[in-house]
Short mmCIF file of C-alpha atoms and ligand atoms in Angstrom, two decimals:
data_model
loop_
_atom_site.label_atom_id
_atom_site.label_comp_id
_atom_site.label_asym_id
_atom_site.label_seq_id
_atom_site.Cartn_x
_atom_site.Cartn_y
_atom_site.Cartn_z
CA MET G 59 0.00 0.00 0.00
CA THR G 60 1.31 3.46 -0.78
CA SER G 61 1.15 6.10 1.92
CA PRO G 62 -1.16 9.07 1.33
CA GLU G 63 0.18 12.12 -0.49
CA PRO G 64 1.73 14.49 2.06
CA THR G 65 -0.18 17.33 0.41
CA ALA G 66 -3.59 15.63 0.50
CA GLY G 67 -6.21 17.95 1.98
CA LEU G 68 -3.90 20.95 2.37
CA THR G 69 -5.18 24.37 1.42
CA PHE G 70 -2.81 27.24 0.70
CA PRO G 71 -3.79 30.92 0.93
CA PRO G 72 -6.10 31.95 -1.94
CA ASP G 73 -3.72 34.52 -3.45
CA PHE G 74 -0.71 32.20 -3.33
CA ARG G 75 1.73 32.40 -6.25
CA TRP G 76 2.40 29.09 -7.94
CA GLY G 77 5.32 29.23 -10.28
CA ALA G 78 8.43 27.76 -11.81
CA ALA G 79 11.89 29.29 -11.99
CA THR G 80 14.72 29.47 -14.52
CA SER G 81 17.80 31.59 -15.12
CA ALA G 82 19.10 33.24 -18.27
CA TYR G 83 22.37 31.42 -18.89
CA GLN G 84 20.90 28.06 -18.00
CA ILE G 85 18.14 28.14 -20.63
CA GLU G 86 18.43 30.96 -23.16
CA GLY G 87 21.23 29.88 -25.49
CA ALA G 88 21.60 32.37 -28.38
CA VAL G 89 24.75 33.72 -26.82
CA HIS G 90 25.69 35.76 -29.88
CA ALA G 91 22.21 37.09 -30.68
CA ASP G 92 21.21 40.73 -30.86
CA GLY G 93 24.38 42.24 -29.51
CA ARG G 94 24.86 40.12 -26.39
CA SER G 95 28.46 40.14 -25.18
CA PRO G 96 30.16 37.13 -23.55
CA SER G 97 29.52 36.49 -19.89
CA ILE G 98 31.95 34.95 -17.43
CA TRP G 99 30.19 31.63 -17.96
CA ASP G 100 30.87 31.66 -21.71
CA THR G 101 34.54 32.16 -20.90
CA TYR G 102 34.70 29.69 -18.03
CA ALA G 103 32.91 26.93 -19.94
CA GLN G 104 35.72 27.02 -22.51
CA ILE G 105 38.40 26.17 -19.99
CA PRO G 106 39.17 22.46 -20.34
CA GLY G 107 38.19 20.42 -17.31
CA LYS G 108 35.92 22.99 -15.68
CA ILE G 109 32.56 21.67 -16.89
CA LEU G 110 31.47 18.07 -17.00
CA GLY G 111 31.53 17.05 -20.65
CA GLY G 112 33.02 20.44 -21.59
CA GLU G 113 29.49 21.75 -22.16
CA SER G 114 28.39 25.38 -22.33
CA GLY G 115 25.17 27.38 -22.45
CA GLU G 116 25.68 28.24 -26.12
CA VAL G 117 22.42 26.55 -27.12
CA ALA G 118 20.99 25.36 -23.79
CA CYS G 119 17.19 25.09 -24.15
CA ASP G 120 17.12 27.66 -26.95
CA HIS G 121 14.60 29.51 -24.83
CA TYR G 122 15.65 32.77 -26.51
CA HIS G 123 13.73 31.57 -29.56
CA ARG G 124 11.29 29.14 -27.97
CA TRP G 125 10.00 31.34 -25.15
CA PRO G 126 6.37 31.43 -26.40
CA GLN G 127 6.18 27.67 -26.19
CA ASP G 128 7.79 27.67 -22.76
CA LEU G 129 5.33 30.23 -21.46
CA ASP G 130 2.50 28.16 -22.97
CA LEU G 131 3.69 25.17 -20.96
CA MET G 132 3.38 27.09 -17.71
CA ALA G 133 -0.01 28.44 -18.65
CA ALA G 134 -1.16 24.91 -19.48
CA MET G 135 0.03 23.87 -16.02
CA GLN G 136 -2.22 26.56 -14.50
CA LEU G 137 0.75 28.38 -12.99
CA ASN G 138 0.27 32.05 -12.17
CA ALA G 139 3.87 33.19 -11.77
CA TYR G 140 7.20 32.82 -13.55
CA ARG G 141 10.63 33.63 -12.12
CA PHE G 142 13.41 34.26 -14.63
CA SER G 143 16.61 36.28 -14.72
CA VAL G 144 17.79 39.05 -17.00
CA ALA G 145 21.23 38.70 -18.59
CA TRP G 146 23.36 41.76 -17.95
CA PRO G 147 25.48 41.06 -21.10
CA ARG G 148 22.33 41.33 -23.23
CA VAL G 149 21.16 44.55 -21.66
CA ILE G 150 24.48 46.42 -21.30
CA PRO G 151 26.99 44.51 -23.43
CA GLN G 152 29.88 46.73 -22.39
CA GLY G 153 28.93 46.23 -18.74
CA THR G 154 28.53 49.97 -18.21
CA GLY G 155 27.18 52.73 -20.39
CA ALA G 156 24.75 52.40 -23.25
CA ALA G 157 21.88 49.93 -22.97
CA ASN G 158 21.29 47.58 -25.89
CA VAL G 159 17.75 48.06 -27.13
CA ALA G 160 17.63 44.68 -28.89
CA GLY G 161 18.62 42.94 -25.66
CA LEU G 162 15.94 44.73 -23.69
CA ASP G 163 13.43 43.94 -26.44
CA PHE G 164 13.72 40.24 -25.62
CA TYR G 165 12.73 40.72 -21.97
CA ASP G 166 10.04 43.16 -23.00
CA ARG G 167 8.46 40.46 -25.20
CA LEU G 168 8.90 37.88 -22.47
CA VAL G 169 7.19 40.02 -19.84
CA ASP G 170 4.27 40.83 -22.11
CA GLY G 171 4.02 37.19 -23.14
CA ALA G 172 3.92 36.10 -19.50
CA LEU G 173 1.26 38.67 -18.60
CA GLU G 174 -0.88 37.66 -21.58
CA ARG G 175 -0.87 34.12 -20.23
CA GLY G 176 -1.75 35.07 -16.66
CA LEU G 177 1.80 34.58 -15.41
CA GLU G 178 3.14 37.21 -13.03
CA PRO G 179 6.74 38.04 -14.00
CA HIS G 180 9.29 37.84 -11.17
CA VAL G 181 12.67 39.15 -12.29
CA THR G 182 16.09 38.36 -10.88
CA LEU G 183 18.64 40.93 -11.97
CA TYR G 184 21.77 38.87 -11.42
CA HIS G 185 21.89 35.10 -11.73
CA TRP G 186 25.65 34.68 -12.19
CA ASP G 187 26.25 35.82 -15.79
CA LEU G 188 28.49 38.85 -15.32
CA PRO G 189 29.65 40.53 -18.55
CA GLN G 190 33.19 39.27 -19.16
CA VAL G 191 34.32 42.86 -19.82
CA LEU G 192 33.57 43.63 -16.19
CA GLU G 193 35.39 40.56 -14.92
CA ASP G 194 38.38 41.79 -16.91
CA GLN G 195 38.33 44.78 -14.56
CA GLY G 196 38.17 42.65 -11.43
CA GLY G 197 34.48 41.75 -11.53
CA TRP G 198 32.83 41.68 -8.12
CA ALA G 199 36.14 42.53 -6.50
CA ASN G 200 36.19 45.96 -8.19
CA PRO G 201 34.97 48.68 -5.76
CA ASP G 202 33.11 50.43 -8.60
CA ILE G 203 30.83 47.50 -9.26
CA PRO G 204 28.02 48.51 -6.86
CA GLN G 205 27.55 51.63 -8.96
CA TRP G 206 27.69 49.66 -12.24
CA PHE G 207 25.11 47.25 -10.90
CA ALA G 208 22.74 49.99 -9.75
CA GLU G 209 22.92 51.53 -13.24
CA TYR G 210 22.18 48.18 -14.84
CA ALA G 211 19.23 47.67 -12.47
CA LEU G 212 17.82 51.04 -13.52
CA ALA G 213 18.25 50.18 -17.21
CA VAL G 214 16.18 47.02 -16.72
CA TYR G 215 13.61 48.84 -14.64
CA GLY G 216 13.45 51.65 -17.20
CA ARG G 217 12.21 49.19 -19.79
CA LEU G 218 10.21 46.60 -17.85
CA GLY G 219 8.92 48.94 -15.17
CA ASP G 220 5.91 48.01 -13.14
CA ARG G 221 4.74 45.25 -15.48
CA VAL G 222 7.04 43.12 -13.37
CA ALA G 223 5.64 41.93 -10.04
CA SER G 224 8.98 41.77 -8.27
CA TYR G 225 12.65 42.53 -8.74
CA ALA G 226 15.25 40.54 -6.85
CA THR G 227 18.73 42.03 -6.91
CA PHE G 228 20.79 38.83 -6.60
CA ASN G 229 20.44 35.10 -6.80
CA GLU G 230 22.51 33.32 -4.15
CA PRO G 231 25.39 35.76 -3.61
CA TRP G 232 27.22 33.13 -1.53
CA CYS G 233 27.62 31.08 -4.70
CA THR G 234 29.07 34.00 -6.62
CA ALA G 235 31.55 34.96 -3.92
CA GLU G 236 32.45 31.53 -2.53
CA LEU G 237 32.15 29.20 -5.52
CA GLY G 238 33.27 31.80 -8.04
CA TYR G 239 36.13 33.56 -6.23
CA HIS G 240 37.26 31.15 -3.52
CA ALA G 241 36.43 27.50 -4.25
CA GLY G 242 37.02 28.02 -7.97
CA ARG G 243 34.11 25.77 -8.90
CA HIS G 244 32.07 28.41 -10.72
CA ALA G 245 32.99 31.25 -13.06
CA PRO G 246 35.30 33.11 -12.93
CA GLY G 247 37.09 30.21 -11.22
CA LEU G 248 39.34 32.08 -8.79
CA ARG G 249 40.73 30.63 -5.58
CA ASP G 250 41.45 33.48 -3.28
CA LEU G 251 39.74 34.08 0.05
CA ARG G 252 40.54 37.77 0.22
CA THR G 253 39.14 38.43 -3.24
CA SER G 254 36.12 36.33 -2.43
CA LEU G 255 35.34 38.28 0.76
CA LYS G 256 35.82 41.52 -1.12
CA ALA G 257 33.40 40.25 -3.77
CA SER G 258 30.84 39.34 -1.11
CA TYR G 259 31.11 42.83 0.38
CA HIS G 260 30.68 44.51 -2.98
CA ILE G 261 27.67 42.34 -3.77
CA GLN G 262 26.12 43.50 -0.51
CA LEU G 263 26.82 47.14 -1.37
CA ALA G 264 25.46 46.60 -4.88
CA HIS G 265 22.28 45.16 -3.42
CA GLY G 266 21.79 48.18 -1.14
CA GLN G 267 22.51 50.70 -3.89
CA ALA G 268 20.22 49.00 -6.40
CA ILE G 269 17.37 48.81 -3.91
CA GLN G 270 17.79 52.50 -3.10
CA ALA G 271 17.91 53.42 -6.79
CA LEU G 272 14.79 51.38 -7.58
CA ARG G 273 12.90 52.77 -4.57
CA GLN G 274 13.54 56.26 -5.84
CA GLN G 275 11.59 55.35 -8.96
CA ASN G 276 8.51 54.86 -6.76
CA THR G 277 8.07 51.51 -8.35
CA GLY G 278 4.94 49.52 -7.64
CA ALA G 279 6.96 46.34 -8.11
CA GLU G 280 8.12 44.57 -4.99
CA LEU G 281 11.82 44.70 -4.19
CA GLY G 282 13.89 42.02 -2.54
CA THR G 283 16.70 39.55 -2.95
CA VAL G 284 17.23 35.79 -3.13
CA LEU G 285 19.48 33.80 -0.80
CA ASN G 286 20.46 30.13 -0.67
CA LEU G 287 19.85 29.13 2.93
CA TYR G 288 20.38 25.90 4.83
CA PRO G 289 19.75 24.56 8.29
CA VAL G 290 23.18 23.62 9.64
CA ASP G 291 23.51 20.56 11.86
CA ALA G 292 26.43 19.21 13.85
CA ALA G 293 27.10 15.52 13.23
CA THR G 294 28.35 15.09 16.80
CA GLU G 295 28.31 17.10 20.00
CA ALA G 296 31.92 18.06 19.36
CA ASP G 297 30.93 19.75 16.09
CA ARG G 298 28.49 22.22 17.58
CA GLU G 299 30.78 25.23 17.70
CA THR G 300 31.91 24.67 14.14
CA ALA G 301 28.30 24.33 13.02
CA ILE G 302 27.56 27.78 14.44
CA LEU G 303 30.54 29.19 12.56
CA ILE G 304 29.47 27.53 9.30
CA ASP G 305 25.95 28.91 9.74
CA GLU G 306 27.49 32.37 10.02
CA LYS G 307 29.76 31.87 7.01
CA ILE G 308 27.08 30.58 4.68
CA ASN G 309 23.76 31.98 5.88
CA ARG G 310 24.33 34.91 8.19
CA TRP G 311 27.19 36.47 6.20
CA TYR G 312 24.42 37.44 3.79
CA LEU G 313 21.40 37.77 6.09
CA ASP G 314 23.04 40.07 8.63
CA PRO G 315 24.16 42.84 6.26
CA ILE G 316 20.81 42.77 4.45
CA PHE G 317 18.66 42.79 7.57
CA ARG G 318 20.95 44.48 10.10
CA GLY G 319 23.70 46.31 8.26
CA THR G 320 26.43 44.31 10.04
CA PHE G 321 28.54 41.19 9.50
CA PRO G 322 28.24 38.30 11.96
CA GLU G 323 30.95 38.41 14.62
CA ARG G 324 32.31 34.88 14.74
CA ALA G 325 32.75 34.59 11.02
CA TRP G 326 34.32 38.05 10.95
CA ALA G 327 36.81 37.07 13.65
CA HIS G 328 37.45 33.74 11.95
CA TYR G 329 38.38 35.41 8.65
CA GLY G 330 40.86 37.64 10.50
CA ASP G 331 42.85 39.94 8.26
CA ALA G 332 41.34 38.43 5.11
CA VAL G 333 38.26 40.61 5.61
CA PRO G 334 38.15 43.68 3.39
CA ASP G 335 38.25 47.26 4.62
CA ILE G 336 34.69 48.12 5.46
CA ASP G 337 33.08 51.51 5.34
CA PRO G 338 30.60 51.24 8.26
CA SER G 339 28.15 53.75 6.80
CA ALA G 340 28.19 52.00 3.42
CA LEU G 341 27.60 48.67 5.15
CA ALA G 342 24.73 50.17 7.13
CA ALA G 343 23.16 51.26 3.82
CA VAL G 344 23.02 47.63 2.70
CA CYS G 345 20.17 47.26 5.14
CA GLN G 346 17.26 48.62 3.12
CA PRO G 347 13.61 47.84 3.79
CA LEU G 348 12.64 44.93 1.56
CA ASP G 349 9.23 43.79 0.40
CA PHE G 350 10.25 40.16 0.31
CA LEU G 351 13.06 37.73 0.88
CA GLY G 352 13.43 34.97 -1.69
CA VAL G 353 14.51 31.66 -0.21
CA ASN G 354 16.15 28.93 -2.27
CA TYR G 355 15.98 25.69 -0.34
CA TYR G 356 17.56 22.40 -1.37
CA PHE G 357 19.13 20.58 1.60
CA ARG G 358 20.82 21.03 4.95
CA GLN G 359 24.51 21.29 5.71
CA TRP G 360 26.08 18.78 8.07
CA VAL G 361 29.25 19.63 9.90
CA ARG G 362 31.71 16.98 11.00
CA GLY G 363 35.24 17.78 12.06
CA ASN G 364 36.41 20.44 9.65
CA GLU G 365 34.19 19.22 6.88
CA VAL G 366 30.90 20.53 5.59
CA LEU G 367 28.93 17.61 4.19
CA ARG G 368 26.19 18.57 1.79
CA SER G 369 25.24 14.92 1.33
CA GLY G 370 25.25 14.28 5.06
CA PRO G 371 27.55 11.86 6.85
CA PRO G 372 28.16 9.00 4.38
CA ASP G 373 27.45 6.40 7.05
CA MET G 374 23.97 7.81 7.68
CA ALA G 375 21.14 6.19 5.77
CA LEU G 376 19.74 9.34 4.17
CA GLU G 377 17.64 9.69 1.07
CA ARG G 378 19.56 11.58 -1.59
CA THR G 379 18.98 13.07 -5.05
CA ALA G 380 21.10 12.62 -8.18
CA MET G 381 23.22 15.55 -6.93
CA ASP G 382 23.84 13.45 -3.84
CA TRP G 383 22.01 16.09 -1.81
CA GLU G 384 20.09 14.91 1.21
CA ILE G 385 16.30 15.03 0.90
CA TYR G 386 15.23 16.84 4.04
CA PRO G 387 11.80 18.47 3.72
CA GLN G 388 11.57 19.38 7.41
CA GLY G 389 14.47 21.73 6.77
CA LEU G 390 12.14 24.05 4.90
CA HIS G 391 9.90 24.44 7.94
CA ARG G 392 12.92 24.89 10.23
CA LEU G 393 14.45 27.47 7.97
CA LEU G 394 11.29 29.53 7.53
CA THR G 395 10.31 29.59 11.19
CA ASP G 396 13.89 30.50 12.10
CA LEU G 397 14.00 33.29 9.51
CA HIS G 398 10.68 34.68 10.64
CA ARG G 399 11.99 34.85 14.21
CA HIS G 400 15.43 36.33 13.51
CA TYR G 401 15.15 38.05 10.14
CA PRO G 402 11.57 39.20 9.83
CA ALA G 403 10.55 40.20 6.31
CA PRO G 404 7.06 41.35 5.27
CA LYS G 405 6.95 38.19 3.23
CA TYR G 406 8.97 35.28 1.96
CA LEU G 407 8.89 33.62 -1.42
CA ILE G 408 10.26 30.16 -2.03
CA THR G 409 12.13 31.19 -5.15
CA GLU G 410 13.70 27.75 -5.75
CA ASN G 411 13.08 24.24 -4.54
CA GLY G 412 13.53 21.06 -6.49
CA ALA G 413 15.66 18.04 -7.20
CA ALA G 414 17.64 16.27 -9.91
CA PHE G 415 16.92 12.63 -10.61
CA ASP G 416 18.07 10.28 -13.35
CA ASP G 417 15.01 10.75 -15.52
CA VAL G 418 14.42 8.76 -18.66
CA LEU G 419 12.07 9.55 -21.49
CA VAL G 420 10.26 6.41 -22.60
CA GLY G 421 7.41 6.42 -25.08
CA GLY G 422 6.83 10.14 -24.64
CA GLN G 423 6.65 9.95 -20.85
CA VAL G 424 8.92 10.55 -17.91
CA HIS G 425 7.97 8.73 -14.74
CA ASP G 426 9.60 10.63 -11.91
CA PRO G 427 7.80 9.61 -8.72
CA SER G 428 10.78 10.70 -6.62
CA ARG G 429 10.45 14.27 -7.82
CA THR G 430 6.70 14.32 -7.23
CA ARG G 431 7.30 12.98 -3.76
CA PHE G 432 9.99 15.63 -3.23
CA MET G 433 7.58 18.41 -4.16
CA GLN G 434 4.75 17.02 -2.08
CA SER G 435 6.85 16.61 1.04
CA HIS G 436 8.36 20.09 0.72
CA LEU G 437 4.99 21.71 0.04
CA ALA G 438 3.59 19.99 3.13
CA GLU G 439 6.41 21.47 5.24
CA LEU G 440 5.88 24.84 3.62
CA HIS G 441 2.20 24.64 4.49
CA ARG G 442 3.11 23.83 8.07
CA ALA G 443 5.32 26.94 8.22
CA ILE G 444 2.46 29.08 6.92
CA GLN G 445 0.18 27.55 9.56
CA ASP G 446 2.80 28.50 12.12
CA GLY G 447 2.53 32.11 11.03
CA VAL G 448 5.34 32.57 8.51
CA PRO G 449 4.11 34.88 5.73
CA VAL G 450 5.06 32.91 2.62
CA SER G 451 3.33 34.09 -0.50
CA GLY G 452 4.64 31.90 -3.31
CA TYR G 453 6.47 28.78 -4.40
CA PHE G 454 8.61 28.41 -7.53
CA ALA G 455 9.67 24.94 -8.59
CA TRP G 456 13.27 24.69 -9.74
CA SER G 457 13.13 24.29 -12.56
CA LEU G 458 10.63 24.68 -15.34
CA LEU G 459 12.98 22.92 -17.76
CA ASP G 460 15.91 20.56 -17.62
CA ASN G 461 18.79 22.93 -18.20
CA TYR G 462 22.48 23.76 -17.96
CA GLU G 463 23.42 22.89 -14.40
CA TRP G 464 26.59 24.99 -14.27
CA ALA G 465 29.72 22.87 -13.66
CA PHE G 466 27.61 19.73 -14.17
CA GLY G 467 26.71 20.71 -17.72
CA TYR G 468 23.53 19.00 -18.93
CA SER G 469 24.09 15.89 -16.84
CA LYS G 470 21.68 16.84 -14.04
CA ARG G 471 18.00 17.14 -14.82
CA PHE G 472 16.13 19.47 -12.46
CA GLY G 473 13.17 20.21 -14.74
CA ILE G 474 9.56 19.34 -14.18
CA VAL G 475 9.58 19.46 -17.98
CA HIS G 476 11.99 17.15 -19.79
CA VAL G 477 14.13 18.60 -22.57
CA ASP G 478 15.52 16.45 -25.34
CA TYR G 479 18.55 18.56 -26.20
CA ALA G 480 19.00 17.01 -29.65
CA THR G 481 15.53 18.05 -30.83
CA GLN G 482 14.58 20.67 -28.20
CA THR G 483 11.38 18.70 -27.60
CA ARG G 484 9.70 19.50 -24.28
CA THR G 485 7.78 16.76 -22.44
CA LEU G 486 5.89 17.25 -19.21
CA LYS G 487 7.22 14.81 -16.63
CA ASP G 488 4.76 13.10 -14.31
CA SER G 489 5.81 15.58 -11.60
CA ALA G 490 4.69 18.49 -13.80
CA LYS G 491 1.33 16.80 -14.32
CA TRP G 492 0.99 16.27 -10.58
CA TYR G 493 1.96 19.91 -9.91
CA ALA G 494 -0.54 21.13 -12.51
CA ASN G 495 -3.34 19.16 -10.87
CA PHE G 496 -2.37 20.32 -7.44
CA VAL G 497 -2.21 23.96 -8.50
CA ARG G 498 -5.55 23.62 -10.26
CA SER G 499 -7.13 22.27 -7.09
CA GLN G 500 -5.62 25.13 -5.08
CA ARG G 501 -6.72 27.82 -7.50
CA GLY G 502 -10.26 26.43 -7.57
C1 FCB Z 890 20.79 26.89 -7.28
C2 FCB Z 890 20.89 27.84 -8.45
C3 FCB Z 890 20.18 27.38 -9.69
C4 FCB Z 890 20.34 25.90 -9.91
C5 FCB Z 890 19.95 25.15 -8.66
C6 FCB Z 890 20.00 23.65 -8.80
O1 FCB Z 890 21.89 27.04 -6.46
O2 FCB Z 890 20.36 29.08 -8.09
O3 FCB Z 890 20.65 28.13 -10.78
O4 FCB Z 890 21.63 25.62 -10.30
O5 FCB Z 890 20.78 25.53 -7.60
#
């Protein structure tokens, strides 16, 4: 006998946003179209050994040309919201200065197309594809970049304006600073702690400046940002102190400046003289009133000895995805109730949640019961958080489509819609059909 669906009988708030999420470099392709300049990912993907299979986003899901069909898919699924990112190298190919009308035209069409189909557009301004010309000047480590970013944000706003429901400044700044400038696992592939901390500081400043600039436009769109957050657990009693430090390094290094205008003390002390020179008044200005915080939730972090184990202790019998990430739905409830207590925002959006599995397309179908189960169990925990008083107003499945999973190339399939990369055929997986039914029942 199968156990009942964890979501059976649950009712979400009537105005809840049900969506799917994507990002520009992961789906658009068309990297040379209409005046787009190379991004750091175009460059990085060419370095031998950096990407599994040596793959790049050159074609990806060809969403740049197939966007009407992709929007149709979401409309057919009854979704009422779509989260996507804008590519800076399309909008301002030189990084600073003149905006590229043809690049903005694409997002203009996309926004109108979404609205026509009853999909609320939710825009992320930066999802990792920095113009290479800016990286050539130091990228996020350059002290001028907050200003460049604020100008870019205004260029996007100037064209898309209030047709967009929300603007998020950044997607997962920890990934940019840590994976890009310290661990060397993402573009631009640097391995330098000092540079990485400088980058994290400049991202914070850029967030604050862009929010201020957008606020001055009296925009009706909601303003916020998107963080990757994790409950952090100690594997043994002896790991407790380290777990607190890791929580500060990954979660609070970003939450504290945004919500309090400070950096967390332990992590600060731990980094010692690697921390950049801080201008206290500039740091204080990072803390701007936000309309929402976007939460990307995938798994928890386990700490054992000096290691951070994203798959959990290997000797523990945990359920894991194809990324080897632990499946831990309760973490979403923990995270949200904890955020609500310590970092209160007017509202939270689950801007990403999902899983990769080894999907196979057989006879025009993809049976992915693990993904359906993943969504059900996480939505049940999300519902529990809402019941407990956390103001969550939307959920975006990561991802609408199978896509370019960064250093993993096309090997990891996160989509609720399957993509056959040889033919660009889209096929709704069983999980997408389940989600569509569930959303339909919620929307009445
Ligand atoms: C997040 C990223 C997103 C995707 C998912 C799996 O960290 O924001 O682009 O790669 O993970």
